Tab-separated table of C-alpha atoms and ligand atoms in Angstrom:
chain	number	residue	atom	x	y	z
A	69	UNK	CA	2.866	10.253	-4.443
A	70	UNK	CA	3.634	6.408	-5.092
A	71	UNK	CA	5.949	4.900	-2.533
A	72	UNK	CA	7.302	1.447	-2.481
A	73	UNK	CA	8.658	-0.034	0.622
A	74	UNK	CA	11.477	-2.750	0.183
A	75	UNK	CA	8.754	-5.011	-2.182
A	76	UNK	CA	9.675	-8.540	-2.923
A	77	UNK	CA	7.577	-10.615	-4.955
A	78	UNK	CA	8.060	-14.174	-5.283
A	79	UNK	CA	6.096	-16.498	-7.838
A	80	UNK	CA	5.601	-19.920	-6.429
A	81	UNK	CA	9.281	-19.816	-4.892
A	82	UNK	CA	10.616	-17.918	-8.179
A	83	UNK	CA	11.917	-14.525	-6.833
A	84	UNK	CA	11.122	-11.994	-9.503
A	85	UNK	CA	11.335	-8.708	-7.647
A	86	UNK	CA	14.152	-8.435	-4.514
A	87	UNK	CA	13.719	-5.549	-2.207
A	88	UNK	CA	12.704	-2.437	-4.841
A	89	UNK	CA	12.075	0.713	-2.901
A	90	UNK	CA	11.300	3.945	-5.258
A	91	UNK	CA	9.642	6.914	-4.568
A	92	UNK	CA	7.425	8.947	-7.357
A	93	UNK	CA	5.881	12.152	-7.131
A	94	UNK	CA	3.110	14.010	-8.264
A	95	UNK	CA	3.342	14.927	-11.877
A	96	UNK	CA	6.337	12.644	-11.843
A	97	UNK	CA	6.970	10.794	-15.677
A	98	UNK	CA	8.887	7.737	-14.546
A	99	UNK	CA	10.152	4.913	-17.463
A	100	UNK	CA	11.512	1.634	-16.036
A	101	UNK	CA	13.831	-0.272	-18.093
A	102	UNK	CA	15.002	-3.834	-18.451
A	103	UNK	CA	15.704	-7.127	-19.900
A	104	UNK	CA	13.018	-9.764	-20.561
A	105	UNK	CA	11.940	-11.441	-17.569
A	106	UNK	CA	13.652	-8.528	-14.609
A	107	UNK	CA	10.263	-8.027	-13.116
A	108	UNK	CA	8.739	-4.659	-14.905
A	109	UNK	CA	5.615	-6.169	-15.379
A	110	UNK	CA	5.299	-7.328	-11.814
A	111	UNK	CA	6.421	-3.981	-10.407
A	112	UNK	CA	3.920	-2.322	-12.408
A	113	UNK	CA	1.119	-4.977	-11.417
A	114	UNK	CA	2.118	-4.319	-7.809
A	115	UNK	CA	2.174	-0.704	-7.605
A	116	UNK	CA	-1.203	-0.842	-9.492
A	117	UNK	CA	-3.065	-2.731	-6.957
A	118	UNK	CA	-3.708	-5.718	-9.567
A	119	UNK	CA	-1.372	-7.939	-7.520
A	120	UNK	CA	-0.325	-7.967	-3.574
A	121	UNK	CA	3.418	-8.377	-3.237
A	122	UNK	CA	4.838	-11.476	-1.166
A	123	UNK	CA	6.365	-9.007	1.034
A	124	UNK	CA	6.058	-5.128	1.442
A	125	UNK	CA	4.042	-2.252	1.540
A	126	UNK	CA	2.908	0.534	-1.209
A	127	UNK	CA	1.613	3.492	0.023
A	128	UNK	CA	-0.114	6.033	-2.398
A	129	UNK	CA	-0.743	9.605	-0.930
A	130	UNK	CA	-0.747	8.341	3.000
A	131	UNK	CA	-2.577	6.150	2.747
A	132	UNK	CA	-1.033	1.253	2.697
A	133	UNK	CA	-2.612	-0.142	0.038
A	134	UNK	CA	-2.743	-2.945	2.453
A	135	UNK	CA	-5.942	-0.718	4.635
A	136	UNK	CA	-7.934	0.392	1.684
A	137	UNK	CA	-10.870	-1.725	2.123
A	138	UNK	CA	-12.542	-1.223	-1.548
A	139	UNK	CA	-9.417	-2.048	-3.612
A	140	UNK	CA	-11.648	-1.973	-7.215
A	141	UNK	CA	-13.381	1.581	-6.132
A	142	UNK	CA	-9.599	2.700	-5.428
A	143	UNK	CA	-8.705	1.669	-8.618
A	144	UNK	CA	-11.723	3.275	-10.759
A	145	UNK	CA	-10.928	6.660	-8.900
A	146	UNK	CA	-7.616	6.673	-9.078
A	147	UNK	CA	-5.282	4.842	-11.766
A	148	UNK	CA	-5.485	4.028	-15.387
A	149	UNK	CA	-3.918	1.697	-17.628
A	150	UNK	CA	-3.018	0.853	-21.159
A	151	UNK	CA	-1.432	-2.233	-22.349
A	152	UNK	CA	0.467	-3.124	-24.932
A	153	UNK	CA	-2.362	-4.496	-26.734
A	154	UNK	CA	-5.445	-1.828	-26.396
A	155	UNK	CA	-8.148	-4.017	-25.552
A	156	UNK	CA	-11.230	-1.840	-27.185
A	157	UNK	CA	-14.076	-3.369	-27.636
A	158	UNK	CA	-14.680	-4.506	-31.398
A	159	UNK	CA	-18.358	-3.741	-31.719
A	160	UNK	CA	-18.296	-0.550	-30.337
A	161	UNK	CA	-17.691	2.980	-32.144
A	162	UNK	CA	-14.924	5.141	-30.249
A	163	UNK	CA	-17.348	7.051	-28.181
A	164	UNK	CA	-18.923	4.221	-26.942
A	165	UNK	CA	-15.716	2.312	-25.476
A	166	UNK	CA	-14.686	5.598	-24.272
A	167	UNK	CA	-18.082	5.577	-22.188
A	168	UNK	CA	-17.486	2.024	-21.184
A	169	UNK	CA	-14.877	3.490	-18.745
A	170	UNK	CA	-17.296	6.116	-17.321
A	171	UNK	CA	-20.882	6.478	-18.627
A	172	UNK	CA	-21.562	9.441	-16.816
A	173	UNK	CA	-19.239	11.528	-18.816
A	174	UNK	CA	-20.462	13.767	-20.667
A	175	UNK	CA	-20.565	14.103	-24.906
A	176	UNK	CA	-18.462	17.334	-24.135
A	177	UNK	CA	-15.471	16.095	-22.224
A	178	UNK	CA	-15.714	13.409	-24.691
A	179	UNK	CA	-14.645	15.602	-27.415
A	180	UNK	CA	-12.303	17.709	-25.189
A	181	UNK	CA	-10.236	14.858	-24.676
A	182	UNK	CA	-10.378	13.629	-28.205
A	183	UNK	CA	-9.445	16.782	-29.233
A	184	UNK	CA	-6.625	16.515	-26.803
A	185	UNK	CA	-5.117	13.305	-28.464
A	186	UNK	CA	-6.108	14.599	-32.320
A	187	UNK	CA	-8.341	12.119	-33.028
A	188	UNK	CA	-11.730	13.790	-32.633
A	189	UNK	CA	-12.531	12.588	-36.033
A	190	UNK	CA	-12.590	9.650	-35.450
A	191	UNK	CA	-15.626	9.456	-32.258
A	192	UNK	CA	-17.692	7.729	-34.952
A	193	UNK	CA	-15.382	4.763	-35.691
A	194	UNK	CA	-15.378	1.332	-34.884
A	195	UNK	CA	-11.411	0.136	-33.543
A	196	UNK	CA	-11.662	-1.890	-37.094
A	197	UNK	CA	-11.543	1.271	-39.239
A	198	UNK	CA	-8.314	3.201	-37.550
A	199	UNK	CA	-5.030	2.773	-37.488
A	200	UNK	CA	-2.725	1.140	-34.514
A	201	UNK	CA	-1.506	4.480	-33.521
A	202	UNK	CA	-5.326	5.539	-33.272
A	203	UNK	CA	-5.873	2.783	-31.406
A	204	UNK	CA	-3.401	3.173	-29.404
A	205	UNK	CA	-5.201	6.875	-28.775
A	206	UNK	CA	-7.737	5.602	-28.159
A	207	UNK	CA	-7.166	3.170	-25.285
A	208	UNK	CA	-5.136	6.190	-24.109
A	209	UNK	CA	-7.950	8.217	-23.826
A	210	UNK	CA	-10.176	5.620	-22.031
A	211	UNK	CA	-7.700	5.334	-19.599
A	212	UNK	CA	-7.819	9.152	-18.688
A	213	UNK	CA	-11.897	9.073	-18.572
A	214	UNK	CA	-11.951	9.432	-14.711
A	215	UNK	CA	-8.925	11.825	-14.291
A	216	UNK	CA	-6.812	9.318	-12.603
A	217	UNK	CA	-4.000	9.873	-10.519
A	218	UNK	CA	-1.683	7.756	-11.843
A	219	UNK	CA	-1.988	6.206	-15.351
A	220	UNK	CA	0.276	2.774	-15.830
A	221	UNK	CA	1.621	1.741	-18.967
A	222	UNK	CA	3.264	-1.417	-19.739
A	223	UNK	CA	4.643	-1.181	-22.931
A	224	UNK	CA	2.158	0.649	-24.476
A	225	UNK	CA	4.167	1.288	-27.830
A	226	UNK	CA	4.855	-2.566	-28.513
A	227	UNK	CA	2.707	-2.397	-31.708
A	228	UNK	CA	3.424	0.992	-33.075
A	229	UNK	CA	5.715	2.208	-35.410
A	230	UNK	CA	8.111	4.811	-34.398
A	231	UNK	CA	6.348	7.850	-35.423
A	232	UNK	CA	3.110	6.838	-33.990
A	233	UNK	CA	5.391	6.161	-30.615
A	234	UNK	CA	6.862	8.655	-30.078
A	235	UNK	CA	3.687	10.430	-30.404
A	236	UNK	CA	2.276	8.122	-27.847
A	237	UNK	CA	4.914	9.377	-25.264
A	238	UNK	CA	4.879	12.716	-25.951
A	239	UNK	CA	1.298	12.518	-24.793
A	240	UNK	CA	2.841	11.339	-21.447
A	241	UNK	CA	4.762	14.226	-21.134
A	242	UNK	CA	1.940	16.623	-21.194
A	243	UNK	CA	0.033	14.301	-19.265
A	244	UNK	CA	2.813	14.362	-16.746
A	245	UNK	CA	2.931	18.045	-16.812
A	246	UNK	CA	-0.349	18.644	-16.001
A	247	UNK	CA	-0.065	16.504	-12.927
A	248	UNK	CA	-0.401	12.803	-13.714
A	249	UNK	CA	1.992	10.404	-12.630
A	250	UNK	CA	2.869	8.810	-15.322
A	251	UNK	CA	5.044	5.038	-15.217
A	252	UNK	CA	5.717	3.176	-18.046
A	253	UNK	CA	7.609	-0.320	-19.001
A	254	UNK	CA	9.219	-0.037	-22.163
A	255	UNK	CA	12.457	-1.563	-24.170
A	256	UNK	CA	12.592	1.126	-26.494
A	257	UNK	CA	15.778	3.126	-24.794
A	258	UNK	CA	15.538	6.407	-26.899
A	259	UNK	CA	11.619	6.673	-25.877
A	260	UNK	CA	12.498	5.810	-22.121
A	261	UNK	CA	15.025	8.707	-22.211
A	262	UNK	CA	11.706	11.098	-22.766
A	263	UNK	CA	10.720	10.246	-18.943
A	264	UNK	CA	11.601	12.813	-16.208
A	265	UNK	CA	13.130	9.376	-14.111
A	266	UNK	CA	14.617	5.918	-15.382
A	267	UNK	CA	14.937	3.313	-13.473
A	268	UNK	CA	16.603	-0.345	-14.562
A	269	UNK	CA	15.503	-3.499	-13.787
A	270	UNK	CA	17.721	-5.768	-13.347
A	271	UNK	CA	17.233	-9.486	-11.879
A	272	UNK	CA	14.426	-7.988	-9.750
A	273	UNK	CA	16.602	-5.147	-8.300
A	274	UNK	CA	15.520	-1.796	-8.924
B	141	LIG	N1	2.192	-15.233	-13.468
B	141	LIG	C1	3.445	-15.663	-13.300
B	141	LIG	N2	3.701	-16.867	-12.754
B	141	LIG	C2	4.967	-17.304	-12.559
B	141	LIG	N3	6.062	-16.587	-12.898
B	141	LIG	C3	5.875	-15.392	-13.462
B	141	LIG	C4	4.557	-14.864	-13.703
B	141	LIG	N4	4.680	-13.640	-14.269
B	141	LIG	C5	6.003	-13.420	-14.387
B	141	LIG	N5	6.722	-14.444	-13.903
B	141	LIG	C6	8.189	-14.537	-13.829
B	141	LIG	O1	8.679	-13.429	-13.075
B	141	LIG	C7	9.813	-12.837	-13.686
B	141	LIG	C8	9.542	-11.383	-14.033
B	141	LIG	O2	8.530	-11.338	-15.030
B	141	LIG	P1	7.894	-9.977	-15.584
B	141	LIG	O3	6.714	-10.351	-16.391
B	141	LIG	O4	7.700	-9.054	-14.451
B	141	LIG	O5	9.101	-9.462	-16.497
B	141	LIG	P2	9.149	-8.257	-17.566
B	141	LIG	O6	10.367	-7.456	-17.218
B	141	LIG	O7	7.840	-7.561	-17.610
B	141	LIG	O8	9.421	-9.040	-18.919
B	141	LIG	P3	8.986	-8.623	-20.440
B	141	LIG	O9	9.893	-7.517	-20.862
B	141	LIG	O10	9.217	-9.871	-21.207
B	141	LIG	O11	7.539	-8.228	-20.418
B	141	LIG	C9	10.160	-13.720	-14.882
B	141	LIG	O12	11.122	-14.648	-14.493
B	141	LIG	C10	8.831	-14.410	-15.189
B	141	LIG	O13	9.045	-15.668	-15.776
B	142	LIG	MG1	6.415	-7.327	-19.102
């Protein structure tokens, strides 16, 4: 469980988020909507631990994210994310940016979860030699190599085509249905419909 407690983040004295209380649950596939600029980026960023709101409190499970001492260890056990762009590492093969995220996994679960996404072919590849969607996959895949929690997406279709998309979020459905939360910042309206829960942005306001 992800709960947000009347979050406002300003930047500098720019208000970009204004009192945004949600509540997402376990297994829970949540889109979030809005124009350029309403704050889905910094609602994701906040309720991801990578930035502390002005004002606030998140609490995941029981527990403030303002008491957990180890915020990076928190992190590695229990989220995952995948950006728009997918950030794998040029020079190494699929395997071997998979095992970036978690080295002690082993070649087994490896192929498991390839298998899982349909591109177990393509363990031997460098990023340069597959295709965006793969890719995409990919960076999908290293984001579920320590079973997290919660996996974030912001805008993780931004580069795809519509087939390879859609794809993309159907993964977050079974994802979601096998217990993940799932929350993900998109524009793409018919793909946002796929979640269990919208939510608009809107000048900050939830
Ligand atoms: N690092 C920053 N410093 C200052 N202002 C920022 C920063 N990041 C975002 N903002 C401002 O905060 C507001 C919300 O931005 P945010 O990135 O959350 O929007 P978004 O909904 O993700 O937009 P987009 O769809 O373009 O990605 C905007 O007015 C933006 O200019
Ligand atoms: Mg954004």
């Amino acid at each position: 469980m992800i709960k947000a407690v009347d979050i406002t983040h300003k930047y500098n004295n720019d208000l970009a988020l204004n009192r945004v209380n949600l509540e997402i649950k376990k297994g829970e596939f949540v889109s979030i909507i809005g124009e350029s600029g309403s704050g889905k980026s910094t609602l994701l960023s906040i309720l991801s631990t990578l930035l502390k709101p002005s004002e606030g409190d998140v609490i995941f499970n029981d527990t403030n994210y303002k008491e957990i001492e180890n915020i990076d260890t928190f992190r590695q056990t229990n989220i995952g994310f995948i950006f728009q762009f997918h950030y794998l590492i040029n020079y190494l093969n699929v395997k071997d940016n998979l095992k970036i995220a978690n080295e002690k996994v082993s070649e087994e679960e490896i192929n498991t979860l390839l298998e899982k996404l349909d591109i177990q072919e393509l363990v031997n590849k460098y990023p340069s030699e597959i295709s965006g969607g793969q890719r995409q996959r990919v960076a999908i895949a290293r984001a579920m190599m320590n079973k997290p929690t919660v996996i974030f997406a912001d805008e993780p279709t931004g580069n795809l085509d519509s087939k390879n998309s859609l794809k993309v979020f159907e993964l977050f459905k079974k994802l979601s249905n096998e217990g993940t939360i799932i929350i993900v910042a998109t524009h793409d309206l018919k793909l946002a419909a796929l979640a269990d829960t919208i939510y608009e942005v809107k000048d900050g306001q939830l």
